[in-house]
Amino acid sequence: GSSILQHLQLFLPLVMFCGSCCKLFGASSANSVDVESDAPESTAPSLVVAASPDAVACGHASKYPFEQFAPSMNVRELPIVLFNDDASQQLVWYNGGIKAGIVHCPDDEPDVWSRDAVVMSPAYLGFAIEPYEQRYLHYKGVGIMFSRPHRGKFMQPSIDTMLVCYGLDQLFQSKGCSFGRAIDIGMGSGFIGKFAAAKAPGKGRLAITLVDVDPAAEEYCRSDGFGATVRGAGGREVEWSCQTGDASALLQADSDFDLLISNPPYIPTREEVEEGTSAAPSNFWEGCGLLVHMLELMLEGRYRMGAHLVVMVTSLTLKAKRVQALLAQVAVQGLQVRVLVEREIAWKAWYAGSGRGPTYLLAHGTENDERQRLGSCEYFVGAMRPGDSRKGGDRDRRSDYHWHVAYVLDISRPDSAPAGTTEPL
C-alpha cells in the first residue's frame, strides 16, 4: 500500500506540470502563435514511464518565466528548448513561436522529453538542430532566441553550455559570493555570460565583458535575439562590453576581473597528450591552449584578489600533461579547487576529435573505472568507448557515442594564498 501511495505522489505532480506548464510560463493556447504544423509525432516518454523522482524534478523549471524580447521580434514557428534545474533533463516543444517579443509555448506535453540529457540534439529521440536553425533556449529564467549568423564558426549552445550555467548557479548560491566585474571568455552564443549577468550576486553595477575570436559571435550577442538584460540579481544595473579578438591577448592586457567564465576548446591534441607540448589545432574545438593560459594567469596572481575562475573541462582534457601539471601546481600554491559539476556526457567522436575517437584520448588501465588524483581533487580521466560508459544502463545501448565526464571547476585564490609563478612541465 505504501509503495502504491509513493508512486501516486510522484505521478500526480507530473500530470499537473504537463497539463499546465505553459500557463506557468505565462503562455496559453488562447494566445499561442497560430501556425500550421508538420512536426513529427511526439516522441516524449509516456507519463507512466516518466513518473520517477527525476522526471518530477522537471516541474521546478516551470516557475521561471520566459524571456521577453523587443516588441518588434516575431518568429512564426520555432522549437522551445528547456532544461530543468540541474540540467539533467531536456524538454522540447516543436511548434513554439515569438509574437511581439513574447515567447509562446504549446499548451500540451513536450514533443521530446530527454530524461537523461547527454547531448543538446538527441536525434535518437527525434530532435536535432543545426547552428543556423532558430530555437528558443531556456534555463532558469534566462533565454535566447538563437541561430548562428551566416559565416559564423563558433559552436552553437551545447549540453556543455547548460552544465556551466548549472555550475555557476551552485557558485552563486555560496555564502559570501559577490561579483562586480565578470568576463565570458570565448562566449560563442553568449548564453553563459547572459546567465551570469542575470544571476551573479553583488551590490552596485555589474560589468560583463563578452569576448570571442569569431566576429559572428559579437554580431549575434548584439542582436535582439540575444536580448542583453539591463538588470541583474536584485535589480542591479548590468553594463555590457562585447568584443571580437584574441581572449589571451585581452587577458594579458586587462585581467582585473573577479569572475572569469569559460567553456573553452577542451579536446587536447595528440602532442598535448603524449608529449606535453602545444601544437596548432586542426579544428576550432581542439587544443587546450586557452585553458592553459587562463590557469597560468591564475597561478601568477594576475586576476583580482579573491577572483573565481569557472571553467569547463572534461575527462578528455585531463589526458593533457600540461593541464595535469597545472592542476598539481594549483594545489601546491594553496589555491582552492571546487568541483561544481561532475556529469558523464556523450562525445560524438566521429564529429569532433579526428573522426574515430583517437586512442590517445581513451581511458587506459585504472582510468576506466577509478578517479585519478590531480592536485587536490579526483577526476575520471579519458573517454570510454561506445557500449562501455562509466554510468552504464541505457547509455551502453548507444553505439554512436563515446563517453566522457564533464567537470565544471571553480578555482579561486584565498586572500592568504600568495601569488606564484608557473613551472615548466
Short mmCIF file of C-alpha atoms in Angstrom, two decimals:
data_model
loop_
_atom_site.label_atom_id
_atom_site.label_comp_id
_atom_site.label_asym_id
_atom_site.label_seq_id
_atom_site.Cartn_x
_atom_site.Cartn_y
_atom_site.Cartn_z
CA GLY A 1 0.00 0.00 0.00
CA SER A 2 2.75 2.45 0.90
CA SER A 3 4.55 1.66 -2.36
CA ILE A 4 1.43 2.47 -4.42
CA LEU A 5 0.93 5.71 -2.49
CA GLN A 6 4.54 6.75 -3.14
CA HIS A 7 4.07 6.19 -6.89
CA LEU A 8 0.85 8.22 -6.88
CA GLN A 9 2.63 11.06 -5.08
CA LEU A 10 5.22 11.11 -7.84
CA PHE A 11 2.72 10.75 -10.65
CA LEU A 12 0.21 13.47 -9.72
CA PRO A 13 2.66 16.43 -9.66
CA LEU A 14 3.95 15.33 -13.05
CA VAL A 15 0.46 15.29 -14.54
CA MET A 16 -0.18 18.76 -13.11
CA PHE A 17 3.09 20.01 -14.65
CA CYS A 18 2.48 18.59 -18.10
CA GLY A 19 -1.08 19.89 -18.21
CA SER A 20 -0.30 23.39 -17.06
CA CYS A 21 3.35 24.08 -17.91
CA CYS A 22 2.61 26.83 -20.42
CA LYS A 23 0.22 28.60 -18.09
CA LEU A 24 3.03 28.69 -15.54
CA PHE A 25 5.36 30.01 -18.23
CA GLY A 26 2.85 32.73 -18.99
CA ALA A 27 1.58 31.35 -22.32
CA SER A 28 -1.64 29.53 -23.08
CA SER A 29 -3.39 28.04 -26.07
CA ALA A 30 -5.57 31.12 -26.34
CA ASN A 31 -2.69 33.38 -27.23
CA SER A 32 -0.24 30.97 -28.82
CA VAL A 33 1.11 31.71 -32.26
CA ASP A 34 -1.26 30.24 -34.83
CA VAL A 35 0.92 28.12 -37.09
CA GLU A 36 0.36 25.16 -39.32
CA SER A 37 2.45 22.27 -38.06
CA ASP A 38 4.06 19.45 -39.97
CA ALA A 39 6.11 18.36 -36.96
CA PRO A 40 6.61 14.65 -36.42
CA GLU A 41 4.55 12.81 -33.88
CA SER A 42 5.52 13.22 -30.25
CA THR A 43 8.43 11.09 -29.12
CA ALA A 44 8.08 12.11 -25.47
CA PRO A 45 8.08 9.24 -22.99
CA SER A 46 4.67 8.24 -21.67
CA LEU A 47 3.65 9.64 -18.32
CA VAL A 48 3.83 6.21 -16.75
CA VAL A 49 7.42 5.77 -17.87
CA ALA A 50 8.32 9.34 -16.91
CA ALA A 51 6.79 9.10 -13.44
CA SER A 52 10.05 8.98 -11.49
CA PRO A 53 11.65 11.35 -8.95
CA ASP A 54 13.94 12.71 -11.69
CA ALA A 55 11.02 13.35 -14.04
CA VAL A 56 9.02 15.15 -11.37
CA ALA A 57 12.03 17.42 -10.88
CA CYS A 58 11.28 18.90 -14.30
CA GLY A 59 8.38 20.68 -12.69
CA HIS A 60 10.84 23.02 -10.97
CA ALA A 61 11.61 24.61 -14.34
CA SER A 62 8.02 25.84 -14.62
CA LYS A 63 8.46 28.55 -12.00
CA TYR A 64 10.79 30.59 -14.23
CA PRO A 65 9.15 32.88 -16.81
CA PHE A 66 10.35 33.05 -20.39
CA GLU A 67 12.42 35.96 -21.63
CA GLN A 68 10.66 38.93 -23.13
CA PHE A 69 12.29 40.33 -26.26
CA ALA A 70 11.90 43.56 -28.22
CA PRO A 71 8.27 44.09 -29.35
CA SER A 72 9.47 44.06 -32.96
CA MET A 73 10.52 40.42 -32.72
CA ASN A 74 8.16 37.95 -34.38
CA VAL A 75 9.02 34.35 -35.21
CA ARG A 76 6.13 32.34 -36.59
CA GLU A 77 7.48 28.93 -35.66
CA LEU A 78 10.49 27.67 -33.75
CA PRO A 79 11.24 24.96 -31.19
CA ILE A 80 11.19 25.74 -27.47
CA VAL A 81 14.14 24.01 -25.77
CA LEU A 82 14.11 23.97 -21.98
CA PHE A 83 16.32 22.36 -19.33
CA ASN A 84 15.33 21.57 -15.76
CA ASP A 85 17.13 22.98 -12.74
CA ASP A 86 20.09 20.58 -12.65
CA ALA A 87 20.32 20.37 -16.47
CA SER A 88 19.73 16.62 -16.34
CA GLN A 89 16.53 16.74 -18.40
CA GLN A 90 15.64 18.45 -21.67
CA LEU A 91 12.14 19.28 -22.90
CA VAL A 92 11.39 20.33 -26.48
CA TRP A 93 8.18 21.69 -27.97
CA TYR A 94 8.45 21.83 -31.77
CA ASN A 95 5.79 24.44 -32.55
CA GLY A 96 6.57 27.40 -30.37
CA GLY A 97 6.77 30.98 -31.56
CA ILE A 98 7.53 34.58 -30.64
CA LYS A 99 4.90 37.24 -31.17
CA ALA A 100 5.59 40.91 -30.40
CA GLY A 101 8.53 39.81 -28.26
CA ILE A 102 6.51 37.31 -26.19
CA VAL A 103 7.54 33.65 -26.27
CA HIS A 104 4.62 31.26 -26.81
CA CYS A 105 4.76 27.58 -26.00
CA PRO A 106 2.15 24.95 -26.96
CA ASP A 107 -0.19 24.09 -24.11
CA ASP A 108 0.48 20.36 -24.14
CA GLU A 109 3.14 17.79 -23.38
CA PRO A 110 6.62 18.31 -24.87
CA ASP A 111 7.27 16.61 -28.18
CA VAL A 112 10.63 15.39 -26.89
CA TRP A 113 11.49 14.71 -23.26
CA SER A 114 15.01 13.51 -22.61
CA ARG A 115 15.20 12.37 -19.01
CA ASP A 116 18.93 11.73 -19.34
CA ALA A 117 20.28 14.75 -21.21
CA VAL A 118 23.73 13.92 -22.58
CA VAL A 119 23.66 15.99 -25.79
CA MET A 120 21.79 19.10 -26.98
CA SER A 121 20.48 17.35 -30.11
CA PRO A 122 19.20 13.88 -29.12
CA ALA A 123 18.45 12.72 -32.66
CA TYR A 124 17.59 9.26 -31.34
CA LEU A 125 14.56 10.89 -29.66
CA GLY A 126 13.56 12.85 -32.73
CA PHE A 127 15.22 16.21 -32.14
CA ALA A 128 18.30 17.54 -33.90
CA ILE A 129 19.08 21.15 -34.69
CA GLU A 130 21.71 22.81 -36.85
CA PRO A 131 23.55 26.00 -35.81
CA TYR A 132 21.73 28.14 -38.41
CA GLU A 133 18.25 26.98 -37.31
CA GLN A 134 16.26 29.16 -34.95
CA ARG A 135 15.32 27.98 -31.49
CA TYR A 136 14.38 29.50 -28.14
CA LEU A 137 16.71 28.11 -25.46
CA HIS A 138 15.75 28.50 -21.80
CA TYR A 139 17.32 27.70 -18.42
CA LYS A 140 16.17 29.02 -15.02
CA GLY A 141 14.59 32.21 -16.33
CA VAL A 142 17.32 33.05 -18.85
CA GLY A 143 16.66 32.56 -22.55
CA ILE A 144 17.89 33.45 -26.02
CA MET A 145 16.41 33.17 -29.50
CA PHE A 146 19.41 31.68 -31.25
CA SER A 147 20.52 31.00 -34.77
CA ARG A 148 24.15 31.43 -35.75
CA PRO A 149 24.83 34.28 -38.18
CA HIS A 150 25.90 33.49 -41.72
CA ARG A 151 29.62 32.67 -41.95
CA GLY A 152 29.80 32.14 -38.18
CA LYS A 153 32.03 29.31 -36.99
CA PHE A 154 31.57 29.38 -33.23
CA MET A 155 29.88 26.45 -31.52
CA GLN A 156 26.14 26.63 -31.02
CA PRO A 157 24.85 26.13 -27.44
CA SER A 158 25.50 22.58 -26.28
CA ILE A 159 25.00 20.43 -23.22
CA ASP A 160 28.30 21.97 -22.03
CA THR A 161 26.62 25.39 -22.02
CA MET A 162 23.85 24.16 -19.72
CA LEU A 163 26.28 22.45 -17.35
CA VAL A 164 28.41 25.58 -16.97
CA CYS A 165 25.26 27.56 -16.12
CA TYR A 166 24.26 24.89 -13.62
CA GLY A 167 27.73 25.13 -12.08
CA LEU A 168 27.51 28.92 -11.90
CA ASP A 169 24.16 28.58 -10.17
CA GLN A 170 25.84 26.43 -7.50
CA LEU A 171 28.58 29.03 -7.06
CA PHE A 172 26.15 31.94 -6.86
CA GLN A 173 24.30 30.24 -4.00
CA SER A 174 27.51 30.01 -1.96
CA LYS A 175 27.60 32.16 1.16
CA GLY A 176 29.51 35.41 0.79
CA CYS A 177 29.85 35.37 -3.00
CA SER A 178 29.80 38.80 -4.62
CA PHE A 179 30.91 39.85 -8.08
CA GLY A 180 31.32 43.21 -9.77
CA ARG A 181 33.30 42.55 -12.96
CA ALA A 182 32.87 39.36 -14.99
CA ILE A 183 34.08 38.06 -18.34
CA ASP A 184 32.81 35.24 -20.57
CA ILE A 185 35.91 34.07 -22.43
CA GLY A 186 35.14 32.59 -25.85
CA MET A 187 31.48 33.47 -25.41
CA GLY A 188 30.06 31.93 -28.59
CA SER A 189 26.29 32.35 -28.20
CA GLY A 190 26.84 34.38 -25.02
CA PHE A 191 24.28 32.29 -23.10
CA ILE A 192 26.72 31.66 -20.22
CA GLY A 193 27.56 35.35 -19.95
CA LYS A 194 23.89 36.27 -20.04
CA PHE A 195 23.16 33.76 -17.28
CA ALA A 196 25.93 35.29 -15.15
CA ALA A 197 24.57 38.78 -15.81
CA ALA A 198 21.11 37.73 -14.62
CA LYS A 199 22.16 35.69 -11.58
CA ALA A 200 25.51 36.90 -10.20
CA PRO A 201 25.13 38.20 -6.63
CA GLY A 202 26.56 41.52 -5.53
CA LYS A 203 25.82 45.18 -4.96
CA GLY A 204 26.02 48.01 -7.39
CA ARG A 205 26.74 47.83 -11.10
CA LEU A 206 27.83 44.55 -12.68
CA ALA A 207 30.17 44.89 -15.66
CA ILE A 208 30.05 41.98 -18.11
CA THR A 209 32.58 41.51 -20.89
CA LEU A 210 31.99 39.04 -23.72
CA VAL A 211 34.90 38.16 -25.99
CA ASP A 212 35.35 35.73 -28.88
CA VAL A 213 37.72 35.45 -31.81
CA ASP A 214 34.78 34.93 -34.21
CA PRO A 215 33.20 38.27 -35.26
CA ALA A 216 29.91 36.44 -35.83
CA ALA A 217 29.71 35.84 -32.08
CA GLU A 218 29.81 39.58 -31.40
CA GLU A 219 27.27 40.15 -34.17
CA TYR A 220 24.86 37.70 -32.55
CA CYS A 221 25.37 38.98 -28.98
CA ARG A 222 24.47 42.49 -30.12
CA SER A 223 21.24 41.27 -31.71
CA ASP A 224 17.67 41.33 -30.45
CA GLY A 225 17.72 37.53 -30.35
CA PHE A 226 20.34 37.67 -27.61
CA GLY A 227 18.42 40.31 -25.71
CA ALA A 228 21.07 41.65 -23.34
CA THR A 229 19.47 42.29 -19.98
CA VAL A 230 19.86 45.68 -18.32
CA ARG A 231 19.06 44.46 -14.79
CA GLY A 232 20.55 41.57 -12.88
CA ALA A 233 20.03 39.93 -9.49
CA GLY A 234 18.27 42.21 -7.04
CA GLY A 235 17.71 44.77 -9.78
CA ARG A 236 21.38 45.72 -10.06
CA GLU A 237 22.43 47.53 -13.23
CA VAL A 238 24.27 45.50 -15.87
CA GLU A 239 26.83 47.13 -18.15
CA TRP A 240 27.83 45.18 -21.26
CA SER A 241 31.01 45.14 -23.34
CA CYS A 242 31.14 42.85 -26.36
CA GLN A 243 34.42 42.41 -28.22
CA THR A 244 35.97 40.46 -31.08
CA GLY A 245 39.55 39.40 -30.58
CA ASP A 246 42.05 37.06 -29.01
CA ALA A 247 40.95 36.40 -25.43
CA SER A 248 44.50 35.54 -24.37
CA ALA A 249 45.75 38.95 -25.53
CA LEU A 250 42.82 40.69 -23.83
CA LEU A 251 43.56 38.98 -20.51
CA GLN A 252 47.24 39.79 -20.84
CA ALA A 253 46.33 43.47 -21.13
CA ASP A 254 43.46 43.51 -18.61
CA SER A 255 42.90 40.66 -16.15
CA ASP A 256 41.25 42.70 -13.38
CA PHE A 257 38.10 40.55 -13.14
CA ASP A 258 36.61 38.86 -10.10
CA LEU A 259 34.64 36.29 -12.14
CA LEU A 260 36.12 34.62 -15.21
CA ILE A 261 33.96 32.08 -17.01
CA SER A 262 34.85 29.91 -19.96
CA ASN A 263 33.71 26.86 -21.87
CA PRO A 264 36.93 26.72 -23.90
CA PRO A 265 38.09 24.22 -26.50
CA TYR A 266 38.92 21.22 -24.34
CA ILE A 267 39.87 18.32 -26.61
CA PRO A 268 43.68 18.07 -26.45
CA THR A 269 45.86 17.40 -29.47
CA ARG A 270 47.99 14.28 -29.70
CA GLU A 271 51.07 16.37 -28.88
CA GLU A 272 49.45 17.78 -25.73
CA VAL A 273 48.64 14.26 -24.51
CA GLU A 274 51.73 12.33 -25.49
CA GLU A 275 54.47 14.98 -25.31
CA GLY A 276 53.05 17.75 -23.16
CA THR A 277 53.77 20.28 -25.88
CA SER A 278 51.45 22.59 -27.77
CA ALA A 279 50.60 22.20 -31.44
CA ALA A 280 48.47 24.14 -33.85
CA PRO A 281 44.96 22.63 -33.56
CA SER A 282 43.39 21.31 -36.73
CA ASN A 283 39.85 22.29 -35.63
CA PHE A 284 38.32 25.12 -33.60
CA TRP A 285 37.25 22.66 -30.87
CA GLU A 286 40.72 21.17 -30.48
CA GLY A 287 43.65 22.28 -28.35
CA CYS A 288 43.86 23.34 -24.68
CA GLY A 289 45.94 26.47 -25.18
CA LEU A 290 43.30 28.93 -23.94
CA LEU A 291 42.58 26.83 -20.84
CA VAL A 292 46.31 26.55 -20.08
CA HIS A 293 46.71 30.33 -20.40
CA MET A 294 43.82 31.02 -18.01
CA LEU A 295 45.24 28.60 -15.44
CA GLU A 296 48.71 30.16 -15.72
CA LEU A 297 47.32 33.64 -15.11
CA MET A 298 45.50 32.36 -12.02
CA LEU A 299 48.71 30.82 -10.68
CA GLU A 300 50.58 34.06 -11.33
CA GLY A 301 48.01 36.04 -9.34
CA ARG A 302 47.02 38.17 -12.32
CA TYR A 303 43.31 38.19 -11.56
CA ARG A 304 41.64 40.36 -8.94
CA MET A 305 42.16 39.23 -5.33
CA GLY A 306 39.53 36.62 -4.44
CA ALA A 307 38.63 36.06 -8.10
CA HIS A 308 36.88 32.89 -9.23
CA LEU A 309 37.80 31.12 -12.47
CA VAL A 310 34.90 28.89 -13.54
CA VAL A 311 35.90 26.61 -16.41
CA MET A 312 34.56 23.60 -18.23
CA VAL A 313 36.93 20.68 -18.70
CA THR A 314 36.25 17.01 -19.28
CA SER A 315 37.99 13.70 -18.79
CA LEU A 316 39.34 14.26 -22.33
CA THR A 317 41.08 17.47 -21.25
CA LEU A 318 42.64 15.70 -18.28
CA LYS A 319 44.68 13.48 -20.62
CA ALA A 320 46.81 16.58 -21.43
CA LYS A 321 50.08 16.57 -19.48
CA ARG A 322 50.27 20.35 -19.16
CA VAL A 323 46.75 20.55 -17.70
CA GLN A 324 47.65 17.81 -15.21
CA ALA A 325 50.79 19.69 -14.18
CA LEU A 326 48.94 22.98 -13.70
CA LEU A 327 46.26 21.37 -11.54
CA ALA A 328 49.05 19.95 -9.38
CA GLN A 329 50.61 23.44 -9.08
CA VAL A 330 47.25 24.91 -8.10
CA ALA A 331 47.19 22.62 -5.08
CA VAL A 332 50.82 23.36 -4.13
CA GLN A 333 50.20 27.11 -4.17
CA GLY A 334 47.19 26.80 -1.87
CA LEU A 335 44.53 27.78 -4.39
CA GLN A 336 41.12 26.23 -3.88
CA VAL A 337 39.55 23.95 -6.48
CA ARG A 338 35.90 23.04 -6.16
CA VAL A 339 34.14 20.62 -8.48
CA LEU A 340 30.79 22.32 -9.10
CA VAL A 341 29.54 19.69 -11.57
CA GLU A 342 30.58 16.16 -12.47
CA ARG A 343 28.43 14.64 -15.22
CA GLU A 344 29.05 11.94 -17.82
CA ILE A 345 28.00 13.17 -21.26
CA ALA A 346 28.22 11.94 -24.84
CA TRP A 347 31.12 12.63 -27.17
CA LYS A 348 30.47 12.48 -30.90
CA ALA A 349 33.95 11.25 -31.69
CA TRP A 350 33.06 10.86 -35.37
CA TYR A 351 32.32 14.61 -35.45
CA ALA A 352 34.98 16.07 -33.17
CA GLY A 353 38.37 14.64 -32.43
CA SER A 354 39.72 13.28 -35.70
CA GLY A 355 36.68 11.23 -36.54
CA ARG A 356 37.15 7.86 -34.85
CA GLY A 357 37.80 8.51 -31.18
CA PRO A 358 41.62 8.57 -31.27
CA THR A 359 43.12 6.05 -28.89
CA TYR A 360 45.31 8.63 -27.12
CA LEU A 361 42.12 10.16 -25.68
CA LEU A 362 40.72 6.90 -24.35
CA ALA A 363 40.96 5.81 -20.73
CA HIS A 364 43.50 3.10 -20.01
CA GLY A 365 44.05 0.80 -17.05
CA THR A 366 42.68 2.16 -13.78
CA GLU A 367 41.42 5.29 -15.58
CA ASN A 368 38.50 3.21 -16.84
CA ASP A 369 36.71 2.85 -13.52
CA GLU A 370 38.69 4.77 -10.89
CA ARG A 371 39.08 8.50 -10.38
CA GLN A 372 42.66 9.76 -10.52
CA ARG A 373 44.05 12.37 -8.15
CA LEU A 374 45.21 15.52 -9.92
CA GLY A 375 46.16 18.18 -7.42
CA SER A 376 43.61 18.48 -4.63
CA CYS A 377 40.71 16.70 -6.40
CA GLU A 378 39.99 13.37 -8.03
CA TYR A 379 38.71 13.05 -11.57
CA PHE A 380 37.89 10.48 -14.19
CA VAL A 381 40.47 10.67 -16.96
CA GLY A 382 39.94 9.75 -20.61
CA ALA A 383 36.97 8.70 -22.72
CA MET A 384 35.10 5.40 -22.83
CA ARG A 385 34.19 3.56 -26.00
CA PRO A 386 30.57 3.13 -27.20
CA GLY A 387 28.78 0.45 -25.21
CA ASP A 388 31.05 0.92 -22.20
CA SER A 389 30.03 4.10 -20.39
CA ARG A 390 31.03 4.59 -16.79
CA LYS A 391 27.40 5.07 -15.75
CA GLY A 392 26.12 2.04 -17.67
CA GLY A 393 22.45 1.25 -18.18
CA ASP A 394 20.71 2.55 -21.30
CA ARG A 395 23.81 4.52 -22.28
CA ASP A 396 25.58 1.30 -23.20
CA ARG A 397 22.96 0.72 -25.88
CA ARG A 398 24.07 3.87 -27.74
CA SER A 399 26.54 2.68 -30.38
CA ASP A 400 27.10 6.16 -31.85
CA TYR A 401 28.55 7.88 -28.77
CA HIS A 402 31.81 7.70 -26.88
CA TRP A 403 31.51 8.89 -23.27
CA HIS A 404 33.46 11.41 -21.26
CA VAL A 405 32.93 13.08 -17.89
CA ALA A 406 32.29 16.82 -17.82
CA TYR A 407 33.64 18.90 -14.94
CA VAL A 408 32.77 22.48 -14.13
CA LEU A 409 35.58 23.71 -11.88
CA ASP A 410 35.66 26.74 -9.61
CA ILE A 411 39.26 27.78 -8.97
CA SER A 412 39.85 30.61 -6.55
CA ARG A 413 42.67 32.17 -4.56
CA PRO A 414 42.02 32.75 -0.84
CA ASP A 415 43.34 36.06 0.46
CA SER A 416 46.05 34.18 2.36
CA ALA A 417 47.44 32.36 -0.70
CA PRO A 418 50.40 34.21 -2.26
CA ALA A 419 50.80 34.56 -5.98
CA GLY A 420 53.46 32.42 -7.60
CA THR A 421 54.91 31.56 -10.96
CA THR A 422 54.10 28.74 -13.32
CA GLU A 423 56.64 25.98 -13.61
CA PRO A 424 57.65 24.34 -16.88
CA LEU A 425 56.38 20.83 -17.45
#
